Amino acid sequence: MRNHPQVHSASAIEDFVAGYTDRIISEFKFWNAAGGADHFYVYCHSIGRDAASKQQELHHNAIQVTCSSNYFQRLYIAHKDIGLPQVWPRQHEEALKPPDARYKLVFFAGRVQNSLARQDLLKLWKNDSSFDIFSGSSSFPYKEGFRRSRYCLHVKGYEVNTARVSDAIQHGCVPVLISNYYDLPLANVLDWSKFSIIVNERDIPHLKKILLSVPRQTYLNMYKNLGIVRRHFAWYSSPKEYDSFHMTVYQLWTRRGLHRVAW
């Protein structure tokens, strides 16, 4: 819709989605059986956040499958809506670099202009030799940053839930999620504490202390668990068992019957 000449603006998209949903409501009995509560819609773009804003049944009742899963996101409803795993396409799984070959403690590369948390991170840690912290692109291949580091940071910019999280998982770098109030992908299926570390934004000054205090065996367990869960963070043109497609559909299935409209 963003590229269609008739609905390319954000406001026009909102009007189109509202009109389209109203037509479904008026012409098909299936929506009206539960007020849309047994339907879902998908988006993964900043403009998509507001696509349902002019159709109240779509917004309040249908399940939103989204990349923007912030508890304070204006149109995100926690425990109804679902965080979508963001994944770059891959041809095959790569062998993970072993823990002892990971000689850097931390890796992060990303734009800092849109994030006070990222600015604090850069200011505090860019000169620490155990950290690879870059504003923008890294000075070496992006993938190598994940492969040679024990921990990879995911610091809220516009969002924290980006493909960077899945990149870290795929390369065996334990994700460190620095953001407040996020509903992580597959959060009601996977125990993120077993393969990641979640840090409040206010603890950025204590980041090195937090990571160095992780017992080695705990780190090794998290690394091992990355090898187990990474199949859940992969998309394929023909879906495979336990991939992101199946895991997302499973989340939808677990919500059946949980959301019903009182008549």
Short mmCIF file of N, CA and C in Angstrom, two decimals, residues 34-197:
data_model
loop_
_atom_site.label_atom_id
_atom_site.label_comp_id
_atom_site.label_asym_id
_atom_site.label_seq_id
_atom_site.Cartn_x
_atom_site.Cartn_y
_atom_site.Cartn_z
N ALA A 34 -17.30 -13.16 16.17
CA ALA A 34 -16.55 -12.81 17.38
C ALA A 34 -16.05 -11.37 17.35
N GLY A 35 -16.67 -10.55 16.52
CA GLY A 35 -16.24 -9.15 16.45
C GLY A 35 -14.81 -8.99 15.99
N GLY A 36 -14.30 -9.97 15.24
CA GLY A 36 -12.93 -9.90 14.75
C GLY A 36 -11.89 -10.48 15.70
N ALA A 37 -12.32 -10.98 16.87
CA ALA A 37 -11.36 -11.46 17.87
C ALA A 37 -10.66 -12.74 17.44
N ASP A 38 -11.20 -13.47 16.47
CA ASP A 38 -10.52 -14.66 15.97
C ASP A 38 -9.87 -14.40 14.61
N HIS A 39 -9.52 -13.14 14.36
CA HIS A 39 -8.77 -12.76 13.16
C HIS A 39 -7.45 -12.12 13.58
N PHE A 40 -6.53 -12.01 12.64
CA PHE A 40 -5.27 -11.31 12.92
C PHE A 40 -4.85 -10.54 11.68
N TYR A 41 -4.00 -9.54 11.89
CA TYR A 41 -3.41 -8.81 10.77
C TYR A 41 -1.93 -8.58 11.07
N VAL A 42 -1.14 -8.38 10.04
CA VAL A 42 0.32 -8.35 10.16
C VAL A 42 0.85 -7.04 9.58
N TYR A 43 1.82 -6.45 10.28
CA TYR A 43 2.58 -5.35 9.67
C TYR A 43 3.96 -5.31 10.32
N CYS A 44 4.91 -4.70 9.62
CA CYS A 44 6.27 -4.58 10.17
C CYS A 44 6.92 -3.30 9.66
N HIS A 45 6.18 -2.21 9.72
CA HIS A 45 6.68 -0.94 9.21
C HIS A 45 6.16 0.16 10.11
N SER A 46 6.90 1.24 10.24
CA SER A 46 6.50 2.32 11.14
C SER A 46 5.13 2.90 10.77
N ILE A 47 4.85 3.05 9.48
CA ILE A 47 3.54 3.55 9.07
C ILE A 47 2.45 2.53 9.40
N GLY A 48 2.81 1.26 9.36
CA GLY A 48 1.84 0.22 9.65
C GLY A 48 1.29 0.29 11.06
N ARG A 49 2.02 0.91 11.98
CA ARG A 49 1.55 1.00 13.36
C ARG A 49 0.15 1.61 13.44
N ASP A 50 -0.08 2.61 12.62
CA ASP A 50 -1.34 3.35 12.69
C ASP A 50 -2.37 2.87 11.68
N ALA A 51 -2.07 1.80 10.97
CA ALA A 51 -2.97 1.36 9.91
C ALA A 51 -4.36 1.03 10.42
N ALA A 52 -4.45 0.53 11.66
CA ALA A 52 -5.75 0.13 12.21
C ALA A 52 -6.39 1.21 13.06
N SER A 53 -5.82 2.40 13.09
CA SER A 53 -6.24 3.42 14.05
C SER A 53 -7.66 3.94 13.81
N LYS A 54 -8.19 3.79 12.60
CA LYS A 54 -9.52 4.33 12.30
C LYS A 54 -10.60 3.25 12.25
N GLN A 55 -10.25 2.03 12.68
CA GLN A 55 -11.25 0.96 12.72
C GLN A 55 -11.14 0.28 14.09
N GLN A 56 -12.07 0.62 14.98
CA GLN A 56 -11.94 0.22 16.37
C GLN A 56 -12.02 -1.29 16.59
N GLU A 57 -12.87 -2.00 15.85
CA GLU A 57 -12.94 -3.45 16.03
C GLU A 57 -11.64 -4.12 15.61
N LEU A 58 -11.05 -3.63 14.54
CA LEU A 58 -9.77 -4.19 14.08
C LEU A 58 -8.70 -3.96 15.13
N HIS A 59 -8.63 -2.75 15.65
CA HIS A 59 -7.60 -2.41 16.62
C HIS A 59 -7.82 -3.13 17.95
N HIS A 60 -9.02 -3.09 18.48
CA HIS A 60 -9.27 -3.59 19.83
C HIS A 60 -9.45 -5.11 19.89
N ASN A 61 -9.95 -5.71 18.83
CA ASN A 61 -10.33 -7.12 18.90
C ASN A 61 -9.38 -8.05 18.15
N ALA A 62 -9.03 -7.72 16.91
CA ALA A 62 -8.17 -8.60 16.12
C ALA A 62 -6.75 -8.60 16.69
N ILE A 63 -6.03 -9.70 16.50
CA ILE A 63 -4.66 -9.81 17.00
C ILE A 63 -3.70 -9.14 16.02
N GLN A 64 -2.90 -8.25 16.52
CA GLN A 64 -1.90 -7.55 15.72
C GLN A 64 -0.59 -8.34 15.81
N VAL A 65 -0.06 -8.75 14.67
CA VAL A 65 1.25 -9.42 14.62
C VAL A 65 2.22 -8.38 14.09
N THR A 66 3.16 -7.94 14.93
CA THR A 66 3.87 -6.71 14.63
C THR A 66 5.33 -6.76 15.07
N CYS A 67 6.15 -5.94 14.43
CA CYS A 67 7.53 -5.77 14.86
C CYS A 67 7.65 -4.70 15.96
N SER A 68 6.61 -3.90 16.13
CA SER A 68 6.65 -2.76 17.07
C SER A 68 5.92 -3.13 18.36
N SER A 69 6.52 -4.04 19.13
CA SER A 69 5.83 -4.62 20.28
C SER A 69 6.24 -3.95 21.59
N ASN A 70 6.08 -2.65 21.67
CA ASN A 70 6.39 -1.88 22.86
C ASN A 70 5.12 -1.71 23.68
N TYR A 71 5.20 -1.96 24.99
CA TYR A 71 4.03 -1.81 25.85
C TYR A 71 3.45 -0.40 25.80
N PHE A 72 4.30 0.59 25.48
CA PHE A 72 3.82 1.96 25.39
C PHE A 72 3.53 2.39 23.96
N GLN A 73 3.64 1.46 23.03
CA GLN A 73 3.24 1.76 21.65
C GLN A 73 1.74 2.07 21.64
N ARG A 74 1.35 3.13 21.00
CA ARG A 74 -0.01 3.63 21.12
C ARG A 74 -1.06 2.60 20.73
N LEU A 75 -0.79 1.79 19.73
CA LEU A 75 -1.79 0.85 19.24
C LEU A 75 -1.44 -0.61 19.54
N TYR A 76 -0.45 -0.82 20.39
CA TYR A 76 -0.08 -2.19 20.76
C TYR A 76 -0.77 -2.56 22.06
N ILE A 77 -1.44 -3.72 22.09
CA ILE A 77 -2.13 -4.19 23.29
C ILE A 77 -1.43 -5.45 23.78
N ALA A 78 -0.70 -5.31 24.89
CA ALA A 78 0.06 -6.45 25.42
C ALA A 78 -0.88 -7.58 25.79
N HIS A 79 -0.41 -8.81 25.59
CA HIS A 79 -1.12 -10.05 25.92
C HIS A 79 -2.24 -10.37 24.92
N LYS A 80 -2.53 -9.44 24.05
CA LYS A 80 -3.41 -9.75 22.90
C LYS A 80 -2.57 -9.83 21.65
N ASP A 81 -1.74 -8.84 21.43
CA ASP A 81 -0.94 -8.76 20.22
C ASP A 81 0.35 -9.58 20.35
N ILE A 82 1.05 -9.76 19.24
CA ILE A 82 2.19 -10.67 19.17
C ILE A 82 3.39 -9.97 18.54
N GLY A 83 4.57 -10.12 19.15
CA GLY A 83 5.80 -9.64 18.56
C GLY A 83 6.29 -10.58 17.48
N LEU A 84 6.63 -10.04 16.34
CA LEU A 84 7.03 -10.84 15.18
C LEU A 84 8.56 -10.94 15.11
N PRO A 85 9.12 -12.14 15.01
CA PRO A 85 10.58 -12.25 14.83
C PRO A 85 11.01 -11.62 13.51
N GLN A 86 11.96 -10.69 13.59
CA GLN A 86 12.49 -10.07 12.38
C GLN A 86 13.77 -10.79 11.99
N VAL A 87 13.81 -11.27 10.77
CA VAL A 87 14.90 -12.16 10.34
C VAL A 87 15.31 -11.82 8.92
N TRP A 88 16.63 -11.67 8.72
CA TRP A 88 17.14 -11.57 7.35
C TRP A 88 17.15 -12.97 6.73
N PRO A 89 16.81 -13.09 5.45
CA PRO A 89 16.83 -14.42 4.81
C PRO A 89 18.24 -15.02 4.83
N ARG A 90 18.30 -16.33 5.07
CA ARG A 90 19.58 -17.05 5.06
C ARG A 90 19.45 -18.30 4.23
N GLN A 91 20.50 -18.64 3.53
CA GLN A 91 20.49 -19.84 2.71
C GLN A 91 20.64 -21.10 3.57
N HIS A 92 21.44 -21.01 4.64
CA HIS A 92 21.69 -22.18 5.46
C HIS A 92 22.22 -21.72 6.82
N GLU A 93 22.19 -22.62 7.79
CA GLU A 93 22.76 -22.33 9.10
C GLU A 93 24.28 -22.46 9.05
N GLU A 94 24.94 -21.52 9.69
CA GLU A 94 26.40 -21.59 9.78
C GLU A 94 26.81 -22.24 11.11
N ALA A 95 27.94 -22.89 11.11
CA ALA A 95 28.49 -23.45 12.35
C ALA A 95 28.83 -22.30 13.30
N LEU A 96 28.50 -22.46 14.57
CA LEU A 96 28.77 -21.41 15.55
C LEU A 96 30.24 -21.41 15.94
N LYS A 97 30.79 -20.23 16.08
CA LYS A 97 32.15 -20.09 16.58
C LYS A 97 32.14 -20.41 18.08
N PRO A 98 33.05 -21.24 18.56
CA PRO A 98 33.02 -21.67 19.97
C PRO A 98 33.28 -20.51 20.92
N PRO A 99 32.82 -20.63 22.17
CA PRO A 99 32.99 -19.54 23.15
C PRO A 99 34.43 -19.09 23.32
N ASP A 100 35.38 -20.03 23.37
CA ASP A 100 36.79 -19.66 23.61
C ASP A 100 37.40 -18.87 22.46
N ALA A 101 36.76 -18.90 21.29
CA ALA A 101 37.27 -18.14 20.14
C ALA A 101 36.67 -16.73 20.09
N ARG A 102 35.82 -16.42 21.04
CA ARG A 102 35.16 -15.10 21.08
C ARG A 102 35.96 -14.20 22.02
N TYR A 103 36.82 -13.38 21.46
CA TYR A 103 37.77 -12.62 22.25
C TYR A 103 37.31 -11.22 22.60
N LYS A 104 36.13 -10.81 22.10
CA LYS A 104 35.55 -9.53 22.48
C LYS A 104 34.37 -9.76 23.42
N LEU A 105 34.25 -8.88 24.39
CA LEU A 105 33.13 -9.02 25.34
C LEU A 105 31.82 -8.58 24.72
N VAL A 106 31.84 -7.46 23.98
CA VAL A 106 30.60 -6.82 23.53
C VAL A 106 30.75 -6.31 22.10
N PHE A 107 29.64 -6.42 21.34
CA PHE A 107 29.57 -5.81 20.01
C PHE A 107 28.26 -5.04 19.86
N PHE A 108 28.37 -3.85 19.28
CA PHE A 108 27.19 -3.09 18.86
C PHE A 108 27.57 -2.16 17.73
N ALA A 109 26.74 -2.11 16.70
CA ALA A 109 26.89 -1.13 15.62
C ALA A 109 25.50 -0.67 15.22
N GLY A 110 25.31 0.65 15.18
CA GLY A 110 24.00 1.18 14.80
C GLY A 110 23.96 2.69 14.92
N ARG A 111 22.97 3.27 14.28
CA ARG A 111 22.82 4.73 14.33
C ARG A 111 22.46 5.18 15.75
N VAL A 112 23.07 6.27 16.19
CA VAL A 112 22.80 6.76 17.55
C VAL A 112 21.93 8.01 17.55
N GLN A 113 21.68 8.59 16.37
CA GLN A 113 20.99 9.87 16.33
C GLN A 113 19.57 9.81 16.91
N ASN A 114 18.92 8.66 16.77
CA ASN A 114 17.52 8.56 17.16
C ASN A 114 17.33 7.92 18.54
N SER A 115 18.37 7.91 19.38
CA SER A 115 18.26 7.18 20.63
C SER A 115 19.17 7.76 21.70
N LEU A 116 18.59 8.24 22.80
CA LEU A 116 19.38 8.73 23.92
C LEU A 116 20.14 7.58 24.58
N ALA A 117 19.52 6.39 24.62
CA ALA A 117 20.19 5.23 25.22
C ALA A 117 21.44 4.87 24.42
N ARG A 118 21.35 4.91 23.11
CA ARG A 118 22.53 4.61 22.28
C ARG A 118 23.60 5.68 22.45
N GLN A 119 23.20 6.92 22.59
CA GLN A 119 24.17 7.99 22.81
C GLN A 119 24.91 7.79 24.13
N ASP A 120 24.16 7.40 25.17
CA ASP A 120 24.80 7.12 26.47
C ASP A 120 25.77 5.95 26.34
N LEU A 121 25.37 4.92 25.62
CA LEU A 121 26.21 3.74 25.43
C LEU A 121 27.52 4.13 24.77
N LEU A 122 27.44 4.92 23.71
CA LEU A 122 28.63 5.32 22.97
C LEU A 122 29.54 6.18 23.85
N LYS A 123 28.95 7.11 24.56
CA LYS A 123 29.73 8.02 25.39
C LYS A 123 30.48 7.27 26.49
N LEU A 124 29.83 6.28 27.07
CA LEU A 124 30.41 5.58 28.21
C LEU A 124 31.40 4.49 27.83
N TRP A 125 31.17 3.82 26.68
CA TRP A 125 31.89 2.58 26.42
C TRP A 125 32.68 2.52 25.12
N LYS A 126 32.65 3.56 24.31
CA LYS A 126 33.31 3.47 23.00
C LYS A 126 34.82 3.31 23.10
N ASN A 127 35.42 3.76 24.19
CA ASN A 127 36.88 3.68 24.34
C ASN A 127 37.34 2.48 25.15
N ASP A 128 36.41 1.63 25.55
CA ASP A 128 36.78 0.44 26.30
C ASP A 128 37.25 -0.63 25.32
N SER A 129 38.43 -1.17 25.53
CA SER A 129 39.02 -2.10 24.56
C SER A 129 38.31 -3.44 24.49
N SER A 130 37.52 -3.78 25.50
CA SER A 130 36.79 -5.05 25.46
C SER A 130 35.44 -4.90 24.75
N PHE A 131 35.09 -3.67 24.38
CA PHE A 131 33.84 -3.38 23.67
C PHE A 131 34.16 -3.01 22.22
N ASP A 132 33.40 -3.54 21.28
CA ASP A 132 33.38 -3.03 19.91
C ASP A 132 32.07 -2.25 19.75
N ILE A 133 32.13 -0.94 19.90
CA ILE A 133 30.95 -0.08 19.85
C ILE A 133 31.13 0.89 18.70
N PHE A 134 30.16 0.92 17.76
CA PHE A 134 30.29 1.78 16.59
C PHE A 134 29.01 2.59 16.38
N SER A 135 29.19 3.85 16.08
CA SER A 135 28.08 4.68 15.63
C SER A 135 28.00 4.55 14.12
N GLY A 136 26.97 3.86 13.65
CA GLY A 136 26.88 3.54 12.23
C GLY A 136 27.49 2.18 11.97
N SER A 137 28.15 2.05 10.84
CA SER A 137 28.72 0.75 10.45
C SER A 137 30.01 0.46 11.21
N SER A 138 30.29 -0.83 11.40
CA SER A 138 31.54 -1.23 12.04
C SER A 138 32.69 -1.13 11.05
N SER A 139 33.92 -1.16 11.58
CA SER A 139 35.11 -1.05 10.73
C SER A 139 35.50 -2.40 10.12
N PHE A 140 34.72 -3.44 10.38
CA PHE A 140 34.97 -4.78 9.84
C PHE A 140 33.62 -5.35 9.41
N PRO A 141 33.58 -6.47 8.70
CA PRO A 141 32.30 -7.01 8.25
C PRO A 141 31.33 -7.18 9.42
N TYR A 142 30.09 -6.75 9.20
CA TYR A 142 29.06 -6.74 10.25
C TYR A 142 28.92 -8.11 10.90
N LYS A 143 28.89 -9.16 10.10
CA LYS A 143 28.72 -10.52 10.61
C LYS A 143 29.86 -10.90 11.55
N GLU A 144 31.05 -10.42 11.27
CA GLU A 144 32.20 -10.77 12.08
C GLU A 144 32.06 -10.25 13.51
N GLY A 145 31.38 -9.11 13.67
CA GLY A 145 31.15 -8.58 15.01
C GLY A 145 30.37 -9.54 15.88
N PHE A 146 29.37 -10.21 15.29
CA PHE A 146 28.59 -11.21 16.02
C PHE A 146 29.41 -12.47 16.30
N ARG A 147 30.25 -12.82 15.37
CA ARG A 147 30.96 -14.10 15.48
C ARG A 147 32.11 -14.04 16.48
N ARG A 148 32.70 -12.87 16.69
CA ARG A 148 33.87 -12.81 17.56
C ARG A 148 33.56 -12.29 18.96
N SER A 149 32.27 -12.03 19.25
CA SER A 149 31.89 -11.44 20.53
C SER A 149 31.04 -12.40 21.35
N ARG A 150 31.15 -12.27 22.67
CA ARG A 150 30.33 -13.09 23.56
C ARG A 150 28.92 -12.53 23.71
N TYR A 151 28.83 -11.19 23.78
CA TYR A 151 27.53 -10.54 23.97
C TYR A 151 27.32 -9.50 22.88
N CYS A 152 26.09 -9.44 22.37
CA CYS A 152 25.74 -8.45 21.35
C CYS A 152 24.58 -7.61 21.87
N LEU A 153 24.77 -6.30 21.81
CA LEU A 153 23.80 -5.38 22.39
C LEU A 153 22.67 -5.05 21.43
N HIS A 154 21.50 -4.89 21.98
CA HIS A 154 20.31 -4.48 21.22
C HIS A 154 19.71 -3.33 21.99
N VAL A 155 20.02 -2.12 21.54
CA VAL A 155 19.68 -0.92 22.28
C VAL A 155 18.58 -0.18 21.54
N LYS A 156 17.56 0.21 22.24
CA LYS A 156 16.41 0.84 21.61
C LYS A 156 16.80 2.05 20.77
N GLY A 157 16.44 2.00 19.48
CA GLY A 157 16.49 3.17 18.62
C GLY A 157 15.06 3.63 18.47
N TYR A 158 14.50 3.50 17.25
CA TYR A 158 13.06 3.62 17.14
C TYR A 158 12.41 2.40 17.78
N GLU A 159 13.04 1.25 17.65
CA GLU A 159 12.58 0.00 18.25
C GLU A 159 13.81 -0.76 18.75
N VAL A 160 13.58 -1.75 19.64
CA VAL A 160 14.68 -2.66 20.00
C VAL A 160 14.55 -3.96 19.22
N ASN A 161 13.33 -4.30 18.84
CA ASN A 161 13.09 -5.58 18.15
C ASN A 161 13.41 -5.42 16.67
N THR A 162 14.66 -5.65 16.31
CA THR A 162 15.09 -5.57 14.92
C THR A 162 15.70 -6.91 14.51
N ALA A 163 16.08 -7.01 13.25
CA ALA A 163 16.74 -8.23 12.77
C ALA A 163 18.08 -8.44 13.46
N ARG A 164 18.60 -7.41 14.12
CA ARG A 164 19.87 -7.54 14.85
C ARG A 164 19.76 -8.62 15.93
N VAL A 165 18.59 -8.74 16.56
CA VAL A 165 18.40 -9.74 17.61
C VAL A 165 18.56 -11.14 17.02
N SER A 166 17.90 -11.39 15.90
CA SER A 166 18.00 -12.71 15.26
C SER A 166 19.40 -12.96 14.72
N ASP A 167 20.07 -11.90 14.22
CA ASP A 167 21.45 -12.06 13.75
C ASP A 167 22.34 -12.57 14.88
N ALA A 168 22.19 -11.99 16.07
CA ALA A 168 22.99 -12.42 17.21
C ALA A 168 22.71 -13.89 17.54
N ILE A 169 21.43 -14.25 17.57
CA ILE A 169 21.06 -15.63 17.89
C ILE A 169 21.66 -16.59 16.86
N GLN A 170 21.55 -16.24 15.59
CA GLN A 170 22.04 -17.13 14.53
C GLN A 170 23.56 -17.31 14.59
N HIS A 171 24.28 -16.32 15.12
CA HIS A 171 25.75 -16.39 15.15
C HIS A 171 26.29 -16.74 16.53
N GLY A 172 25.41 -17.11 17.47
CA GLY A 172 25.88 -17.57 18.77
C GLY A 172 26.35 -16.49 19.70
N CYS A 173 25.91 -15.25 19.48
CA CYS A 173 26.28 -14.13 20.34
C CYS A 173 25.10 -13.86 21.27
N VAL A 174 25.31 -13.98 22.57
CA VAL A 174 24.20 -13.86 23.52
C VAL A 174 23.61 -12.45 23.45
N PRO A 175 22.32 -12.31 23.14
CA PRO A 175 21.70 -10.98 23.04
C PRO A 175 21.60 -10.32 24.41
N VAL A 176 21.97 -9.04 24.45
CA VAL A 176 21.76 -8.21 25.63
C VAL A 176 20.77 -7.13 25.22
N LEU A 177 19.56 -7.24 25.73
CA LEU A 177 18.46 -6.37 25.31
C LEU A 177 18.35 -5.20 26.27
N ILE A 178 18.70 -4.01 25.76
CA ILE A 178 18.69 -2.81 26.60
C ILE A 178 17.50 -1.96 26.17
N SER A 179 16.40 -2.17 26.82
CA SER A 179 15.19 -1.42 26.51
C SER A 179 14.15 -1.72 27.58
N ASN A 180 13.24 -0.80 27.76
CA ASN A 180 12.20 -0.96 28.76
C ASN A 180 10.87 -1.29 28.10
N TYR A 181 10.14 -2.21 28.70
CA TYR A 181 8.74 -2.44 28.35
C TYR A 181 8.54 -3.01 26.95
N TYR A 182 9.33 -3.99 26.57
CA TYR A 182 9.15 -4.61 25.27
C TYR A 182 8.59 -6.02 25.43
N ASP A 183 7.67 -6.37 24.56
CA ASP A 183 7.11 -7.71 24.48
C ASP A 183 7.93 -8.43 23.42
N LEU A 184 8.83 -9.29 23.85
CA LEU A 184 9.78 -9.91 22.93
C LEU A 184 9.10 -10.95 22.03
N PRO A 185 9.64 -11.18 20.85
CA PRO A 185 9.08 -12.21 19.96
C PRO A 185 9.04 -13.57 20.64
N LEU A 186 7.96 -14.29 20.46
CA LEU A 186 7.79 -15.64 21.00
C LEU A 186 7.89 -15.66 22.53
N ALA A 187 7.53 -14.52 23.16
CA ALA A 187 7.73 -14.38 24.60
C ALA A 187 6.88 -15.35 25.41
N ASN A 188 5.73 -15.76 24.88
CA ASN A 188 4.89 -16.71 25.62
C ASN A 188 5.22 -18.16 25.27
N VAL A 189 6.28 -18.36 24.47
CA VAL A 189 6.70 -19.71 24.08
C VAL A 189 8.11 -20.01 24.60
N LEU A 190 9.01 -19.03 24.49
CA LEU A 190 10.41 -19.23 24.87
C LEU A 190 10.73 -18.48 26.16
N ASP A 191 11.62 -19.04 26.95
CA ASP A 191 12.11 -18.38 28.16
C ASP A 191 13.39 -17.63 27.78
N TRP A 192 13.25 -16.33 27.53
CA TRP A 192 14.39 -15.54 27.06
C TRP A 192 15.52 -15.46 28.08
N SER A 193 15.20 -15.67 29.35
CA SER A 193 16.26 -15.60 30.37
C SER A 193 17.27 -16.73 30.22
N LYS A 194 16.92 -17.76 29.45
CA LYS A 194 17.83 -18.90 29.26
C LYS A 194 18.84 -18.67 28.15
N PHE A 195 18.63 -17.64 27.32
CA PHE A 195 19.58 -17.42 26.22
C PHE A 195 19.83 -15.93 25.95
N SER A 196 19.44 -15.06 26.86
CA SER A 196 19.69 -13.63 26.68
C SER A 196 19.75 -12.95 28.04
N ILE A 197 20.18 -11.70 28.02
CA ILE A 197 20.21 -10.87 29.23
C ILE A 197 19.40 -9.61 28.95
#
